[in-house]
Short mmCIF file of C-alpha atoms in Angstrom, two decimals:
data_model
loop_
_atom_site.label_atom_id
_atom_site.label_comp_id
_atom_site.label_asym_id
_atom_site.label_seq_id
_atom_site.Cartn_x
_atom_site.Cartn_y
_atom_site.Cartn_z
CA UNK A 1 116.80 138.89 173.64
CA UNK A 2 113.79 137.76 172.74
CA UNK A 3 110.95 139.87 170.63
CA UNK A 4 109.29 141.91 172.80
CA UNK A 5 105.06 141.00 173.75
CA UNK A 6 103.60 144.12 172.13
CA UNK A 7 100.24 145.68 174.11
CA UNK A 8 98.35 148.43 173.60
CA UNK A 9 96.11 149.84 176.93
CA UNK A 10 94.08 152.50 177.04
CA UNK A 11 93.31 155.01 179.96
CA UNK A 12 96.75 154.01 181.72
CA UNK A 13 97.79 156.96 183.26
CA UNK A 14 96.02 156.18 186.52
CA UNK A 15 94.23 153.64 188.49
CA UNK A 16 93.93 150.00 187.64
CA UNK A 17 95.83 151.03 184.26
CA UNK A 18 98.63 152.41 185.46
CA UNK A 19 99.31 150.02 187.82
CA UNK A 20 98.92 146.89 185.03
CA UNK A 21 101.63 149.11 182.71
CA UNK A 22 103.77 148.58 186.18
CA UNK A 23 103.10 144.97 186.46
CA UNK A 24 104.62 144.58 182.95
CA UNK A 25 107.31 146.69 183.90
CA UNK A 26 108.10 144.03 186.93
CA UNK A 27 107.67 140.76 184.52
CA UNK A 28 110.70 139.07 182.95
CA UNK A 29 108.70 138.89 180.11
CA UNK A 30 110.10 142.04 177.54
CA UNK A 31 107.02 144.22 176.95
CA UNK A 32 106.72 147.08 174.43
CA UNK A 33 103.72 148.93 175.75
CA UNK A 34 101.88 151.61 174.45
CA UNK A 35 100.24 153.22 176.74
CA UNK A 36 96.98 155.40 176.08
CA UNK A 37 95.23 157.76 178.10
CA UNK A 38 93.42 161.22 177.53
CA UNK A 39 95.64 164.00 178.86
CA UNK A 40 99.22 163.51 177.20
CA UNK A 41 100.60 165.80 180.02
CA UNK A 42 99.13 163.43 182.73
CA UNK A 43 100.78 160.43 180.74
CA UNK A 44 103.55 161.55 180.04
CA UNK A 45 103.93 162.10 184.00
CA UNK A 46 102.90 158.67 184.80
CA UNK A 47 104.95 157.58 182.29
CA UNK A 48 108.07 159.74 183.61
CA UNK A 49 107.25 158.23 187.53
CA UNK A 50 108.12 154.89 186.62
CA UNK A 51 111.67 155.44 186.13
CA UNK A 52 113.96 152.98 184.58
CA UNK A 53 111.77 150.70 182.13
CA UNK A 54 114.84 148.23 181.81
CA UNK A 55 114.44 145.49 179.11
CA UNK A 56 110.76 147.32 178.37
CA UNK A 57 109.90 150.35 176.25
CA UNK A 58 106.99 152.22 177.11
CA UNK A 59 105.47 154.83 174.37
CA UNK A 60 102.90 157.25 174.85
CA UNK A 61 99.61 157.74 172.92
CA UNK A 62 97.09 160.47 173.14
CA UNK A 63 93.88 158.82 172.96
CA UNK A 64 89.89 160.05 173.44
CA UNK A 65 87.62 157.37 173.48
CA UNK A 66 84.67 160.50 172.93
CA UNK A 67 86.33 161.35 169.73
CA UNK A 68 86.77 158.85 166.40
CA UNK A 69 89.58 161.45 164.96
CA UNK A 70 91.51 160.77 168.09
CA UNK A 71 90.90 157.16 167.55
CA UNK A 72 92.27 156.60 164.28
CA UNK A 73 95.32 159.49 164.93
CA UNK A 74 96.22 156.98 167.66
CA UNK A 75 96.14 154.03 165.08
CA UNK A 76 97.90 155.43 162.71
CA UNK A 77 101.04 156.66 165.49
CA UNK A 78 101.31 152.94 166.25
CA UNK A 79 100.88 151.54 163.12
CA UNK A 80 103.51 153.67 161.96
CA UNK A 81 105.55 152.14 164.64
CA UNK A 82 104.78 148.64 164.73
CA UNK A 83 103.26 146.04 162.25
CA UNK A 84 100.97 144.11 164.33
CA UNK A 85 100.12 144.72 168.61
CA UNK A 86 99.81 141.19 170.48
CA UNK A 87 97.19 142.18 173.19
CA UNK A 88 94.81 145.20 173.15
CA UNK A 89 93.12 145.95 176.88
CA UNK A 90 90.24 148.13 176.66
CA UNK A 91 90.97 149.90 180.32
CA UNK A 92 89.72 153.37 179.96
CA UNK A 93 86.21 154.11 180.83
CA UNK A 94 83.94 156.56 182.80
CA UNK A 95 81.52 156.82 185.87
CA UNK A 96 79.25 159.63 185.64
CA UNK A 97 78.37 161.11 188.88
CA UNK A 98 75.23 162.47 187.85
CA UNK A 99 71.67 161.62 188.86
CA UNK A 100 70.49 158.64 186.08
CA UNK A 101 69.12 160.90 183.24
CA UNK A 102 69.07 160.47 179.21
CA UNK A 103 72.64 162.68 179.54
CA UNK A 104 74.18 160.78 181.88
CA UNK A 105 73.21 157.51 180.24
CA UNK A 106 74.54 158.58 177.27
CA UNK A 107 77.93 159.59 178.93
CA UNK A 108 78.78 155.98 180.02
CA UNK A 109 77.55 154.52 177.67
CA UNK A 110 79.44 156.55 174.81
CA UNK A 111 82.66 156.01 176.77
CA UNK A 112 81.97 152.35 178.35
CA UNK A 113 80.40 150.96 175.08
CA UNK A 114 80.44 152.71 172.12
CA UNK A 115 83.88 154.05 172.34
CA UNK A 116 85.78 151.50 173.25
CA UNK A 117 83.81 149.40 170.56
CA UNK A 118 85.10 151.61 168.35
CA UNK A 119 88.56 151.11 169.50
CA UNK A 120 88.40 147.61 168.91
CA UNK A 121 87.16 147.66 165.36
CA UNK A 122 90.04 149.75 164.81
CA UNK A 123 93.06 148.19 166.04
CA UNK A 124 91.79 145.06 164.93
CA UNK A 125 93.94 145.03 161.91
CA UNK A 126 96.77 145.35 163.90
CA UNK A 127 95.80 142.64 166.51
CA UNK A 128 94.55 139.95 163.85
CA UNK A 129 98.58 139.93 162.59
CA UNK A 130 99.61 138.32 165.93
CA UNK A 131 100.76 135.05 166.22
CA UNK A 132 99.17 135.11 169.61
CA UNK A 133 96.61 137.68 169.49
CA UNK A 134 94.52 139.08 173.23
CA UNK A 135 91.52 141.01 173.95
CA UNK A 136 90.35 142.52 177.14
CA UNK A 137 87.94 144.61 178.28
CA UNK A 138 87.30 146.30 181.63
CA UNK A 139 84.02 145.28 183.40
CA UNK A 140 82.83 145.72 186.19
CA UNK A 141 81.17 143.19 189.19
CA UNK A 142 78.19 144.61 189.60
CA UNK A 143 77.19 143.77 185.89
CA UNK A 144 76.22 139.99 186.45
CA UNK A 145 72.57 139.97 186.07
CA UNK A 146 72.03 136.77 188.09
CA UNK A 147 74.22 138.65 191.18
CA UNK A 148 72.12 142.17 191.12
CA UNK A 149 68.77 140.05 190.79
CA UNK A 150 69.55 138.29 194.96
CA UNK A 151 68.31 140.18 197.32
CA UNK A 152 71.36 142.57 198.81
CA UNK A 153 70.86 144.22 202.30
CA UNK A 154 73.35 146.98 201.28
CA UNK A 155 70.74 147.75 198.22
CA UNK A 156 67.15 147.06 199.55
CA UNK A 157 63.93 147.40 197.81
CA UNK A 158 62.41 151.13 198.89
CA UNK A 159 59.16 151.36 200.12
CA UNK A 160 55.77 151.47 197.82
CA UNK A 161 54.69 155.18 196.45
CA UNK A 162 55.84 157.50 194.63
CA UNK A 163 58.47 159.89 194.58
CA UNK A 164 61.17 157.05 195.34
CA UNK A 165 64.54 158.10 196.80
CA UNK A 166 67.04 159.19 193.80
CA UNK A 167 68.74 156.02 192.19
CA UNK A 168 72.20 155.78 192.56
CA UNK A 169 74.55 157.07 190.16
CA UNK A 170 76.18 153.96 189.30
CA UNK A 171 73.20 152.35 187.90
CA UNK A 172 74.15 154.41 184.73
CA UNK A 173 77.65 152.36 184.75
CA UNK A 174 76.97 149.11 185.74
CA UNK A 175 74.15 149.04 182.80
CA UNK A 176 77.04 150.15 180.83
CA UNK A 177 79.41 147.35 181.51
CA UNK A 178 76.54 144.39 181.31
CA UNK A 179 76.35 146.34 177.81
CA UNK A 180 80.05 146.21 177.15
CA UNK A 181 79.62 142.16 178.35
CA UNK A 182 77.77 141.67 175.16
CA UNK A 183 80.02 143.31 173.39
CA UNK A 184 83.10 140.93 174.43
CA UNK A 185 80.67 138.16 173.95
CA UNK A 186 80.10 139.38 170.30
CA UNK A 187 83.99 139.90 169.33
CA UNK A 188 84.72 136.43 170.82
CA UNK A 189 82.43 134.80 168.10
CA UNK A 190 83.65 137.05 165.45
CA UNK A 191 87.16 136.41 165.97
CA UNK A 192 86.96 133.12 166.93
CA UNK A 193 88.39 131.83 163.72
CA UNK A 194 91.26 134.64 164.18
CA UNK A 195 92.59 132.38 167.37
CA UNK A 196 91.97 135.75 169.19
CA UNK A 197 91.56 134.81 172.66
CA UNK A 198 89.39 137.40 174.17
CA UNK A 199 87.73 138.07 178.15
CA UNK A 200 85.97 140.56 180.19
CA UNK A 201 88.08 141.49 183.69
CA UNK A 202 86.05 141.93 186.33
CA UNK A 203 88.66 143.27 189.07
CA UNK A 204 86.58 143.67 191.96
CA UNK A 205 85.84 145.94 194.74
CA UNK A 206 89.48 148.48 194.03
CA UNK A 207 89.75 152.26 195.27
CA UNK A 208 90.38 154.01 191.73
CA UNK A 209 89.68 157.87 191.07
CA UNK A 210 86.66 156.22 188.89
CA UNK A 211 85.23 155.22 191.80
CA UNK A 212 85.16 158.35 193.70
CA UNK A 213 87.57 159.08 196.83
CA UNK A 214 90.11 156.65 197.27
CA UNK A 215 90.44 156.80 201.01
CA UNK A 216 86.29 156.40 201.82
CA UNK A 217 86.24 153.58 199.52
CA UNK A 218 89.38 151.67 201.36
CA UNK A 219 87.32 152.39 204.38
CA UNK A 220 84.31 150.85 202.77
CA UNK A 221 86.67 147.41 202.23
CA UNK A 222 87.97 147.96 198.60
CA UNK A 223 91.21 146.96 198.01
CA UNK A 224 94.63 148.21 196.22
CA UNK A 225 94.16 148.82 192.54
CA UNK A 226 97.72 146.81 191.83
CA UNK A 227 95.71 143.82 192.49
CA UNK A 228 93.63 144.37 189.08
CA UNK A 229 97.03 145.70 187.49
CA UNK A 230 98.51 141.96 188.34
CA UNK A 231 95.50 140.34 187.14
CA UNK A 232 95.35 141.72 183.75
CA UNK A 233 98.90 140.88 183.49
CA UNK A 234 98.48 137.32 184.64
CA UNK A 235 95.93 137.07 182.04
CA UNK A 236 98.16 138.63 179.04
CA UNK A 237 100.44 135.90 180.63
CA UNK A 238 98.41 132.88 179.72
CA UNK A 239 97.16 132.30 183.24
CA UNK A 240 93.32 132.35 182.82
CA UNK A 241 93.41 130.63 179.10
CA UNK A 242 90.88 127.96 179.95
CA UNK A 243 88.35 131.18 180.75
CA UNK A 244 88.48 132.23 177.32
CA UNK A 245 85.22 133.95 176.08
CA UNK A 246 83.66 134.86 179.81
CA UNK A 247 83.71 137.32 182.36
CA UNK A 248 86.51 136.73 185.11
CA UNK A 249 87.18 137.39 188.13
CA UNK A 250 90.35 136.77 190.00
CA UNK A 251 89.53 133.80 191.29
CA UNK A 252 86.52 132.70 189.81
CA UNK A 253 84.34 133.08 186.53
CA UNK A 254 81.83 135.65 186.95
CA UNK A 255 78.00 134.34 186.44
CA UNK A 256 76.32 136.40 183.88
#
């Protein structure tokens, strides 16, 4: 049999995550994944539901992208287990569902940007040793500044004075992920000379527990978060290699 493709995800245990550790899990392509998330219980139960890994191996990792103790802890478990990891995907992140404030700012951006930034710079060891080494990161749509800047009837312009009605909540994440943009810009120049292909996945429009209730969002037209799980593992699978260094979308490349 031949070696397996070894991949390290974070925040796996649910949502578009979980379901890309189950698109491995359907590929004839032998996959030793570990797969990260916060809550071990919680992983080990997603873990657990997907029966039967056949010619894969799936191994848990208890992982906190708020804490740089859990980071390394994590390192260390799978550096003690393999030499090198093939692809890293940056999938964890967070949504706050708090009014835009300094705090809740600072909560996306410490998960969305700064920790999984820090994530990178510390498996990068390990990824740099691959013969065919991949970086992704999570983004999201709604981070292309030349989309948000067209007008949009779902997101008009309110009405002159002051107070204004409250902005939305998810201006504090999508100014996260335009962040986290630059940041897969920056580690594609760095490691350029590494041969590490690296992108930003934009999935679209998918009804994950990040994005609130599942159900009103498939009402609102978003669709099943396998089709982000298949994506990334197209992508691991060499199908979006002319894209290298830019933001993708399933179909397309996303403008900045």
């Amino acid at each position: 049999m031949a070696s397996k493709t070894i991949i390290f995800i974070t925040g796996a245990n649910t949502g578009i995550g979980y379901e890309a550790v189950k698109a491995f899990l359907s590929s004839s392509t032998p996959y030793h994944v570990f797969v990260g998330a916060r809550n071990l219980e919680k992983l080990e139960t997603a873990i657990n539901s997907f029966g039967d890994t056949g010619i894969h191996k799936l191994v848990p990792v208890q992982i906190d992208l708020l804490s740089d103790e859990s980071i390394v802890t994590a390192f260390k478990q799978v550096s003690s287990e393999v030499g090198y990891i093939d692809v890293l995907i940056n999938n964890a992140g967070a949504a706050t569902s708090a009014p835009p404030s300094r705090e809740s700012f600072l909560q996306d951006y410490n998960v969305n940007v700064a920790g999984t930034y820090t994530v990178t710079d510390t498996f990068l060891p390990l990824l740099i040793k691959s013969s065919a080494p991949r970086l992704l990161f999570l983004t999201s749509g709604l981070s292309s500044f030349e989309e948000v800047t067209k007008p949009n009837p779902r997101f008009p312009s309110p009405p002159a004075g002051w107070p204004k009605a409250p902005t939305p909540t998810w201006v504090c994440y999508i100014a996260s992920k335009a962040a986290l943009n630059m940041v897969m810009i920056n580690f594609a120049r760095i490691l350029k000379n590494d041969n590490v292909k690296v992108w930003c996945i934009s999935p679209g429009f998918l009804a994950t527990d990040l994005g609130g209730d599942r159900e009103r969002l498939k009402a609102m037209g978003a669709g099943d978060p396998s089709l982000g799980g298949t994506f990334i593992k197209d992508v691991v699978e060499g199908a979006r290699d002319e894209d290298v260094g830019k933001v993708i979308r399933r179909d397309m490349v996303q403008p900045w």
